[in-house]
mmCIF file of N, CA and C in Angstrom:
data_model
loop_
_atom_site.group_PDB
_atom_site.id
_atom_site.type_symbol
_atom_site.label_atom_id
_atom_site.label_comp_id
_atom_site.label_asym_id
_atom_site.label_seq_id
_atom_site.Cartn_x
_atom_site.Cartn_y
_atom_site.Cartn_z
ATOM 1 N N GLN O 1108 0.853 -0.844 0.425
ATOM 2 C CA GLN O 1108 0.620 0.101 0.062
ATOM 3 C C GLN O 1108 1.067 0.957 0.331
ATOM 4 N N VAL O 1109 0.889 2.001 -0.824
ATOM 5 C CA VAL O 1109 1.868 3.595 -1.197
ATOM 6 C C VAL O 1109 0.713 4.400 -0.322
ATOM 7 N N GLN O 1110 2.136 5.310 0.656
ATOM 8 C CA GLN O 1110 2.046 6.476 0.834
ATOM 9 C C GLN O 1110 2.685 7.177 1.478
ATOM 10 N N LEU O 1111 2.816 8.357 0.829
ATOM 11 C CA LEU O 1111 2.648 9.661 1.260
ATOM 12 C C LEU O 1111 2.359 10.411 2.300
ATOM 13 N N VAL O 1112 3.310 10.930 2.883
ATOM 14 C CA VAL O 1112 2.959 11.405 4.193
ATOM 15 C C VAL O 1112 3.492 12.918 4.286
ATOM 16 N N GLU O 1113 3.066 13.973 3.861
ATOM 17 C CA GLU O 1113 4.098 14.921 4.455
ATOM 18 C C GLU O 1113 3.874 15.758 5.974
ATOM 19 N N SER O 1114 5.589 16.356 6.214
ATOM 20 C CA SER O 1114 5.003 17.276 7.687
ATOM 21 C C SER O 1114 6.505 18.686 7.195
ATOM 22 N N GLY O 1115 6.070 19.437 9.022
ATOM 23 C CA GLY O 1115 6.706 20.518 8.123
ATOM 24 C C GLY O 1115 6.533 21.654 8.397
ATOM 25 N N GLY O 1116 4.839 21.583 7.716
ATOM 26 C CA GLY O 1116 4.433 22.971 7.420
ATOM 27 C C GLY O 1116 4.468 23.339 8.914
ATOM 28 N N GLY O 1117 3.265 25.511 8.793
ATOM 29 C CA GLY O 1117 2.849 25.465 10.111
ATOM 30 C C GLY O 1117 3.329 27.030 9.737
ATOM 31 N N LEU O 1118 3.419 27.781 10.455
ATOM 32 C CA LEU O 1118 3.023 29.052 10.644
ATOM 33 C C LEU O 1118 3.926 30.210 10.964
ATOM 34 N N VAL O 1119 4.359 30.732 9.588
ATOM 35 C CA VAL O 1119 6.005 31.572 9.925
ATOM 36 C C VAL O 1119 5.957 33.167 9.382
ATOM 37 N N GLN O 1120 6.338 33.579 9.556
ATOM 38 C CA GLN O 1120 6.056 35.150 9.781
ATOM 39 C C GLN O 1120 6.370 35.411 8.130
ATOM 40 N N PRO O 1121 6.283 35.881 7.281
ATOM 41 C CA PRO O 1121 6.777 36.830 6.122
ATOM 42 C C PRO O 1121 8.209 37.064 6.107
ATOM 43 N N GLY O 1122 9.497 36.440 5.601
ATOM 44 C CA GLY O 1122 10.597 36.613 4.773
ATOM 45 C C GLY O 1122 11.445 34.990 5.227
ATOM 46 N N GLY O 1123 10.650 34.477 6.665
ATOM 47 C CA GLY O 1123 10.447 33.230 7.339
ATOM 48 C C GLY O 1123 11.328 32.184 6.184
ATOM 49 N N SER O 1124 11.656 31.048 6.456
ATOM 50 C CA SER O 1124 12.271 29.282 6.447
ATOM 51 C C SER O 1124 10.706 28.643 7.185
ATOM 52 N N LEU O 1125 10.380 27.691 6.094
ATOM 53 C CA LEU O 1125 10.552 26.144 5.990
ATOM 54 C C LEU O 1125 11.162 25.016 5.659
ATOM 55 N N ARG O 1126 10.961 24.185 6.052
ATOM 56 C CA ARG O 1126 11.079 22.845 5.599
ATOM 57 C C ARG O 1126 10.624 21.843 5.582
ATOM 58 N N LEU O 1127 10.123 21.187 4.194
ATOM 59 C CA LEU O 1127 9.096 20.581 4.388
ATOM 60 C C LEU O 1127 9.022 18.743 3.896
ATOM 61 N N SER O 1128 8.290 17.574 4.030
ATOM 62 C CA SER O 1128 9.636 16.864 4.445
ATOM 63 C C SER O 1128 8.142 15.840 3.650
ATOM 64 N N CYS O 1129 8.611 14.602 2.845
ATOM 65 C CA CYS O 1129 7.329 13.733 2.486
ATOM 66 C C CYS O 1129 8.316 12.766 2.889
ATOM 67 N N ALA O 1130 7.718 11.510 3.722
ATOM 68 C CA ALA O 1130 8.210 9.889 3.592
ATOM 69 C C ALA O 1130 7.322 9.175 2.354
ATOM 70 N N ALA O 1131 7.749 8.714 2.100
ATOM 71 C CA ALA O 1131 7.422 7.706 1.082
ATOM 72 C C ALA O 1131 7.713 6.396 1.082
ATOM 73 N N SER O 1132 6.531 5.509 1.208
ATOM 74 C CA SER O 1132 6.164 3.839 1.724
ATOM 75 C C SER O 1132 4.806 2.935 0.547
ATOM 76 N N GLY O 1133 6.401 1.793 0.606
ATOM 77 C CA GLY O 1133 4.754 1.153 -0.788
ATOM 78 C C GLY O 1133 5.082 1.202 -2.094
ATOM 79 N N MET O 1134 6.109 2.227 -2.326
ATOM 80 C CA MET O 1134 6.478 1.948 -3.963
ATOM 81 C C MET O 1134 8.304 2.243 -3.845
ATOM 82 N N LEU O 1135 8.466 1.880 -5.122
ATOM 83 C CA LEU O 1135 9.860 1.996 -5.199
ATOM 84 C C LEU O 1135 10.839 3.444 -6.184
ATOM 85 N N PHE O 1136 10.711 4.008 -4.632
ATOM 86 C CA PHE O 1136 11.154 4.811 -4.767
ATOM 87 C C PHE O 1136 11.461 6.112 -5.856
ATOM 88 N N ARG O 1137 12.723 5.193 -5.818
ATOM 89 C CA ARG O 1137 14.074 5.645 -6.112
ATOM 90 C C ARG O 1137 13.592 5.592 -7.936
ATOM 91 N N LEU O 1138 12.164 4.964 -8.500
ATOM 92 C CA LEU O 1138 12.186 5.645 -9.834
ATOM 93 C C LEU O 1138 10.812 6.305 -10.264
ATOM 94 N N TYR O 1139 10.785 6.730 -9.576
ATOM 95 C CA TYR O 1139 9.296 7.649 -9.153
ATOM 96 C C TYR O 1139 9.947 9.208 -9.379
ATOM 97 N N ASN O 1140 9.612 10.170 -10.402
ATOM 98 C CA ASN O 1140 9.137 11.714 -9.877
ATOM 99 C C ASN O 1140 8.734 12.214 -9.058
ATOM 100 N N MET O 1141 9.452 13.314 -8.507
ATOM 101 C CA MET O 1141 9.063 13.697 -7.132
ATOM 102 C C MET O 1141 8.378 15.235 -7.142
ATOM 103 N N GLY O 1142 7.638 15.286 -6.782
ATOM 104 C CA GLY O 1142 6.446 17.031 -7.147
ATOM 105 C C GLY O 1142 5.913 17.440 -5.822
ATOM 106 N N TRP O 1143 5.999 18.752 -5.061
ATOM 107 C CA TRP O 1143 5.659 19.164 -4.979
ATOM 108 C C TRP O 1143 4.316 20.319 -5.657
ATOM 109 N N TYR O 1144 3.410 20.215 -5.256
ATOM 110 C CA TYR O 1144 1.867 21.008 -5.082
ATOM 111 C C TYR O 1144 1.744 22.363 -5.046
ATOM 112 N N ARG O 1145 0.926 23.110 -4.741
ATOM 113 C CA ARG O 1145 0.457 23.782 -3.406
ATOM 114 C C ARG O 1145 -1.299 23.838 -3.421
ATOM 115 N N GLN O 1146 -2.090 24.100 -3.353
ATOM 116 C CA GLN O 1146 -3.556 24.711 -3.140
ATOM 117 C C GLN O 1146 -3.540 25.991 -2.424
ATOM 118 N N ALA O 1147 -3.771 27.081 -2.245
ATOM 119 C CA ALA O 1147 -4.785 28.313 -1.598
ATOM 120 C C ALA O 1147 -6.127 27.791 -1.510
ATOM 121 N N PRO O 1148 -6.478 29.103 -0.463
ATOM 122 C CA PRO O 1148 -8.121 28.849 -0.608
ATOM 123 C C PRO O 1148 -9.143 29.451 -1.937
ATOM 124 N N GLY O 1149 -9.618 28.818 -1.903
ATOM 125 C CA GLY O 1149 -10.443 29.529 -4.101
ATOM 126 C C GLY O 1149 -9.239 29.261 -5.010
ATOM 127 N N LYS O 1150 -8.517 28.737 -4.512
ATOM 128 C CA LYS O 1150 -7.988 28.577 -5.765
ATOM 129 C C LYS O 1150 -7.797 27.669 -6.664
ATOM 130 N N GLN O 1151 -6.818 26.944 -7.570
ATOM 131 C CA GLN O 1151 -6.567 25.512 -8.065
ATOM 132 C C GLN O 1151 -5.768 25.185 -7.402
ATOM 133 N N ARG O 1152 -5.080 23.780 -7.866
ATOM 134 C CA ARG O 1152 -3.699 22.943 -7.238
ATOM 135 C C ARG O 1152 -2.964 23.666 -8.428
ATOM 136 N N GLU O 1153 -1.602 24.015 -7.817
ATOM 137 C CA GLU O 1153 -0.689 24.949 -8.869
ATOM 138 C C GLU O 1153 0.643 23.814 -8.203
ATOM 139 N N TRP O 1154 0.996 23.657 -9.364
ATOM 140 C CA TRP O 1154 2.625 22.656 -9.564
ATOM 141 C C TRP O 1154 3.865 23.700 -8.433
ATOM 142 N N VAL O 1155 4.742 23.460 -8.241
ATOM 143 C CA VAL O 1155 5.769 24.051 -7.367
ATOM 144 C C VAL O 1155 7.132 23.681 -8.052
ATOM 145 N N ALA O 1156 7.426 22.442 -7.428
ATOM 146 C CA ALA O 1156 8.593 22.021 -8.134
ATOM 147 C C ALA O 1156 8.796 20.626 -8.464
ATOM 148 N N THR O 1157 9.386 19.690 -9.137
ATOM 149 C CA THR O 1157 9.914 18.386 -8.962
ATOM 150 C C THR O 1157 11.008 18.406 -8.967
ATOM 151 N N ILE O 1158 11.143 17.176 -8.631
ATOM 152 C CA ILE O 1158 12.610 16.272 -9.268
ATOM 153 C C ILE O 1158 12.333 15.594 -9.438
ATOM 154 N N GLY O 1159 13.271 14.509 -11.058
ATOM 155 C CA GLY O 1159 12.574 13.549 -11.638
ATOM 156 C C GLY O 1159 13.739 12.430 -10.197
ATOM 157 N N SER O 1160 13.510 11.653 -10.934
ATOM 158 C CA SER O 1160 13.515 9.843 -10.960
ATOM 159 C C SER O 1160 15.431 9.713 -11.617
ATOM 160 N N GLY O 1161 16.087 10.209 -12.305
ATOM 161 C CA GLY O 1161 17.765 10.678 -12.442
ATOM 162 C C GLY O 1161 17.378 11.995 -11.975
ATOM 163 N N SER O 1162 17.017 12.760 -10.843
ATOM 164 C CA SER O 1162 17.451 14.014 -10.250
ATOM 165 C C SER O 1162 17.519 15.313 -11.014
ATOM 166 N N ILE O 1163 16.516 15.559 -12.670
ATOM 167 C CA ILE O 1163 16.031 16.629 -13.149
ATOM 168 C C ILE O 1163 15.342 17.376 -12.554
ATOM 169 N N ILE O 1164 16.028 18.454 -12.224
ATOM 170 C CA ILE O 1164 14.959 19.913 -11.678
ATOM 171 C C ILE O 1164 14.206 20.774 -12.716
ATOM 172 N N ASP O 1165 12.803 20.832 -11.533
ATOM 173 C CA ASP O 1165 12.067 22.256 -12.237
ATOM 174 C C ASP O 1165 12.076 23.236 -11.350
ATOM 175 N N TYR O 1166 11.286 24.174 -11.504
ATOM 176 C CA TYR O 1166 10.712 25.082 -10.307
ATOM 177 C C TYR O 1166 10.232 25.554 -11.036
ATOM 178 N N ALA O 1167 8.455 25.866 -10.124
ATOM 179 C CA ALA O 1167 7.785 27.519 -10.919
ATOM 180 C C ALA O 1167 8.535 28.250 -10.528
ATOM 181 N N ASP O 1168 7.737 29.345 -11.940
ATOM 182 C CA ASP O 1168 8.371 31.080 -11.912
ATOM 183 C C ASP O 1168 7.825 31.320 -10.878
ATOM 184 N N SER O 1169 7.216 30.994 -10.448
ATOM 185 C CA SER O 1169 7.119 32.179 -8.951
ATOM 186 C C SER O 1169 6.868 31.932 -7.663
ATOM 187 N N ILE O 1170 8.339 30.462 -7.733
ATOM 188 C CA ILE O 1170 8.843 30.597 -6.282
ATOM 189 C C ILE O 1170 10.535 29.849 -6.808
ATOM 190 N N LEU O 1171 10.905 30.984 -7.474
ATOM 191 C CA LEU O 1171 11.976 30.273 -8.656
ATOM 192 C C LEU O 1171 13.409 31.484 -7.681
ATOM 193 N N GLY O 1172 14.620 30.033 -7.028
ATOM 194 C CA GLY O 1172 14.817 31.362 -6.387
ATOM 195 C C GLY O 1172 15.621 31.723 -4.971
ATOM 196 N N ARG O 1173 13.811 30.822 -4.570
ATOM 197 C CA ARG O 1173 13.186 31.044 -3.194
ATOM 198 C C ARG O 1173 13.171 29.986 -2.270
ATOM 199 N N PHE O 1174 12.812 28.654 -3.577
ATOM 200 C CA PHE O 1174 12.441 27.486 -2.821
ATOM 201 C C PHE O 1174 14.090 26.795 -2.896
ATOM 202 N N THR O 1175 13.710 25.206 -2.670
ATOM 203 C CA THR O 1175 14.766 24.220 -3.367
ATOM 204 C C THR O 1175 14.159 23.096 -3.322
ATOM 205 N N ILE O 1176 14.537 22.420 -3.954
ATOM 206 C CA ILE O 1176 13.808 20.722 -3.919
ATOM 207 C C ILE O 1176 14.814 19.618 -4.094
ATOM 208 N N SER O 1177 14.751 18.278 -3.572
ATOM 209 C CA SER O 1177 15.781 17.408 -2.861
ATOM 210 C C SER O 1177 15.005 15.818 -2.950
ATOM 211 N N ARG O 1178 16.384 15.077 -2.422
ATOM 212 C CA ARG O 1178 15.901 14.237 -2.312
ATOM 213 C C ARG O 1178 16.880 13.248 -2.271
ATOM 214 N N ASP O 1179 16.261 12.227 -1.251
ATOM 215 C CA ASP O 1179 17.264 11.241 -0.413
ATOM 216 C C ASP O 1179 16.574 10.036 -0.682
ATOM 217 N N ASN O 1180 17.088 9.644 -1.390
ATOM 218 C CA ASN O 1180 16.222 8.121 -2.385
ATOM 219 C C ASN O 1180 16.493 6.853 -1.074
ATOM 220 N N ALA O 1181 18.061 7.597 0.230
ATOM 221 C CA ALA O 1181 18.008 6.195 1.347
ATOM 222 C C ALA O 1181 16.752 6.257 1.919
ATOM 223 N N LYS O 1182 16.614 7.164 2.587
ATOM 224 C CA LYS O 1182 15.974 8.489 3.326
ATOM 225 C C LYS O 1182 13.987 7.638 2.804
ATOM 226 N N ASN O 1183 13.669 7.586 1.692
ATOM 227 C CA ASN O 1183 12.998 7.918 -0.190
ATOM 228 C C ASN O 1183 11.414 8.923 1.420
ATOM 229 N N THR O 1184 12.608 10.119 0.631
ATOM 230 C CA THR O 1184 11.992 11.083 1.289
ATOM 231 C C THR O 1184 12.158 12.410 0.231
ATOM 232 N N VAL O 1185 11.587 13.166 0.270
ATOM 233 C CA VAL O 1185 11.680 14.530 -0.806
ATOM 234 C C VAL O 1185 11.169 15.721 0.053
ATOM 235 N N TYR O 1186 12.401 16.923 -0.016
ATOM 236 C CA TYR O 1186 12.221 18.355 0.849
ATOM 237 C C TYR O 1186 11.948 18.939 -0.541
ATOM 238 N N LEU O 1187 11.032 19.542 0.696
ATOM 239 C CA LEU O 1187 10.682 20.879 -0.227
ATOM 240 C C LEU O 1187 11.505 22.321 0.861
ATOM 241 N N GLN O 1188 13.142 22.955 0.971
ATOM 242 C CA GLN O 1188 12.925 23.710 1.501
ATOM 243 C C GLN O 1188 12.711 25.412 0.671
ATOM 244 N N MET O 1189 11.977 25.938 1.689
ATOM 245 C CA MET O 1189 11.174 27.186 1.389
ATOM 246 C C MET O 1189 11.856 28.517 2.262
ATOM 247 N N ASN O 1190 12.429 29.626 1.227
ATOM 248 C CA ASN O 1190 12.714 30.740 2.083
ATOM 249 C C ASN O 1190 12.693 31.612 1.550
ATOM 250 N N SER O 1191 12.674 33.575 2.489
ATOM 251 C CA SER O 1191 12.088 34.582 2.022
ATOM 252 C C SER O 1191 10.684 34.258 1.956
ATOM 253 N N LEU O 1192 9.939 33.352 2.587
ATOM 254 C CA LEU O 1192 8.532 33.179 2.224
ATOM 255 C C LEU O 1192 7.335 34.498 2.599
ATOM 256 N N LYS O 1193 6.334 34.593 1.602
ATOM 257 C CA LYS O 1193 5.154 35.217 1.443
ATOM 258 C C LYS O 1193 4.324 35.539 1.488
ATOM 259 N N PRO O 1194 3.306 36.218 2.331
ATOM 260 C CA PRO O 1194 2.082 35.771 2.111
ATOM 261 C C PRO O 1194 1.047 35.004 0.880
ATOM 262 N N GLU O 1195 1.277 34.808 -0.293
ATOM 263 C CA GLU O 1195 0.952 34.636 -1.168
ATOM 264 C C GLU O 1195 1.515 33.186 -1.404
ATOM 265 N N ASP O 1196 1.879 32.533 -0.417
ATOM 266 C CA ASP O 1196 2.773 30.768 -0.282
ATOM 267 C C ASP O 1196 2.420 30.175 0.580
ATOM 268 N N THR O 1197 0.882 30.740 1.313
ATOM 269 C CA THR O 1197 0.015 30.266 1.939
ATOM 270 C C THR O 1197 -0.562 29.213 1.505
ATOM 271 N N ALA O 1198 -0.694 27.766 2.098
ATOM 272 C CA ALA O 1198 -1.884 27.026 1.419
ATOM 273 C C ALA O 1198 -0.880 25.473 1.883
ATOM 274 N N VAL O 1199 -2.274 24.334 1.468
ATOM 275 C CA VAL O 1199 -1.841 23.670 1.668
ATOM 276 C C VAL O 1199 -0.753 23.270 0.658
ATOM 277 N N TYR O 1200 0.439 22.684 1.126
ATOM 278 C CA TYR O 1200 1.516 22.269 0.391
ATOM 279 C C TYR O 1200 1.465 20.357 -0.170
ATOM 280 N N TYR O 1201 0.983 20.254 -1.473
ATOM 281 C CA TYR O 1201 1.235 18.173 -1.329
ATOM 282 C C TYR O 1201 2.152 17.905 -2.009
ATOM 283 N N CYS O 1202 2.613 16.911 -1.900
ATOM 284 C CA CYS O 1202 3.912 15.754 -2.299
ATOM 285 C C CYS O 1202 3.180 14.763 -3.307
ATOM 286 N N ASN O 1203 4.283 14.583 -4.152
ATOM 287 C CA ASN O 1203 3.237 13.557 -5.542
ATOM 288 C C ASN O 1203 4.713 13.289 -5.865
ATOM 289 N N GLY O 1204 3.421 12.030 -6.242
ATOM 290 C CA GLY O 1204 4.621 10.939 -6.460
ATOM 291 C C GLY O 1204 4.821 10.200 -7.921
ATOM 292 N N ALA O 1205 5.016 10.488 -9.198
ATOM 293 C CA ALA O 1205 4.491 10.068 -10.567
ATOM 294 C C ALA O 1205 5.779 8.031 -11.176
ATOM 295 N N ASN O 1206 4.968 8.091 -11.847
ATOM 296 C CA ASN O 1206 5.467 6.797 -13.228
ATOM 297 C C ASN O 1206 5.014 7.071 -14.610
ATOM 298 N N THR O 1207 5.060 8.098 -14.981
ATOM 299 C CA THR O 1207 4.585 8.032 -16.306
ATOM 300 C C THR O 1207 4.104 6.469 -17.366
ATOM 301 N N ARG O 1208 5.254 5.946 -17.127
ATOM 302 C CA ARG O 1208 5.092 4.249 -17.692
ATOM 303 C C ARG O 1208 4.292 4.004 -17.331
ATOM 304 N N TRP O 1209 4.355 3.329 -16.056
ATOM 305 C CA TRP O 1209 3.654 2.733 -15.201
ATOM 306 C C TRP O 1209 1.975 3.264 -14.857
ATOM 307 N N GLY O 1210 1.889 4.430 -15.402
ATOM 308 C CA GLY O 1210 0.350 5.166 -15.416
ATOM 309 C C GLY O 1210 0.398 5.134 -13.518
ATOM 310 N N HIS O 1211 1.352 5.552 -12.766
ATOM 311 C CA HIS O 1211 1.256 5.450 -11.423
ATOM 312 C C HIS O 1211 1.098 6.660 -11.225
ATOM 313 N N ASN O 1212 0.192 7.502 -9.570
ATOM 314 C CA ASN O 1212 0.512 9.259 -9.386
ATOM 315 C C ASN O 1212 -0.578 9.036 -8.402
ATOM 316 N N TYR O 1213 0.173 9.118 -7.570
ATOM 317 C CA TYR O 1213 0.347 9.274 -5.912
ATOM 318 C C TYR O 1213 0.157 10.691 -4.824
ATOM 319 N N TRP O 1214 -0.428 11.016 -4.719
ATOM 320 C CA TRP O 1214 -0.532 12.155 -3.856
ATOM 321 C C TRP O 1214 -0.750 12.057 -2.385
ATOM 322 N N GLY O 1215 0.171 12.810 -0.658
ATOM 323 C CA GLY O 1215 -0.285 12.535 0.530
ATOM 324 C C GLY O 1215 -1.383 13.818 0.827
ATOM 325 N N ARG O 1216 -1.102 13.439 1.553
ATOM 326 C CA ARG O 1216 -2.545 14.941 2.333
ATOM 327 C C ARG O 1216 -2.256 15.407 1.931
ATOM 328 N N GLY O 1217 -1.662 16.128 2.108
ATOM 329 C CA GLY O 1217 -0.909 18.021 2.321
ATOM 330 C C GLY O 1217 -1.101 18.092 3.485
ATOM 331 N N THR O 1218 0.109 19.462 3.920
ATOM 332 C CA THR O 1218 0.574 20.202 5.082
ATOM 333 C C THR O 1218 -0.106 21.810 4.621
ATOM 334 N N GLN O 1219 -0.445 22.330 6.005
ATOM 335 C CA GLN O 1219 -0.100 23.232 5.662
ATOM 336 C C GLN O 1219 0.680 24.425 6.044
ATOM 337 N N VAL O 1220 0.980 24.913 4.868
ATOM 338 C CA VAL O 1220 1.967 26.412 5.428
ATOM 339 C C VAL O 1220 1.352 27.350 6.141
ATOM 340 N N THR O 1221 1.016 28.367 6.659
ATOM 341 C CA THR O 1221 0.654 29.536 6.662
ATOM 342 C C THR O 1221 1.771 30.953 7.171
ATOM 343 N N VAL O 1222 1.843 32.129 5.972
ATOM 344 C CA VAL O 1222 2.780 33.547 6.818
ATOM 345 C C VAL O 1222 1.897 34.222 6.583
ATOM 346 N N SER O 1223 2.440 35.043 7.789
ATOM 347 C CA SER O 1223 1.165 35.888 7.773
ATOM 348 C C SER O 1223 2.242 36.443 9.395
ATOM 349 N N SER O 1224 1.579 37.702 9.017
ATOM 350 C CA SER O 1224 2.645 38.527 10.066
ATOM 351 C C SER O 1224 1.704 38.906 11.607
#
């Protein structure tokens, strides 16, 4: 049974930092493209960043230069380091694991990030 569990969210002031973690189980983690998405109240879910099974990284323009995605295959974990946080970063952040060849697409339940003074 596949499970993705996010952690590390919370309340932070503008300009602050948080590091999100996503622990995966029940899947061949190293063969999956991993990503982070977020959904703010009243808005559609948007893509934030991905790190492929070959460690190729892509970022959304909205967070470029502020967030860093990384993975540790030995720990079956993907991270999102968030710096210089802005109020508009407030959202529920979701972890995603995908393997296109197998048609597999998994989601975590999300972790709340609130940026407010």
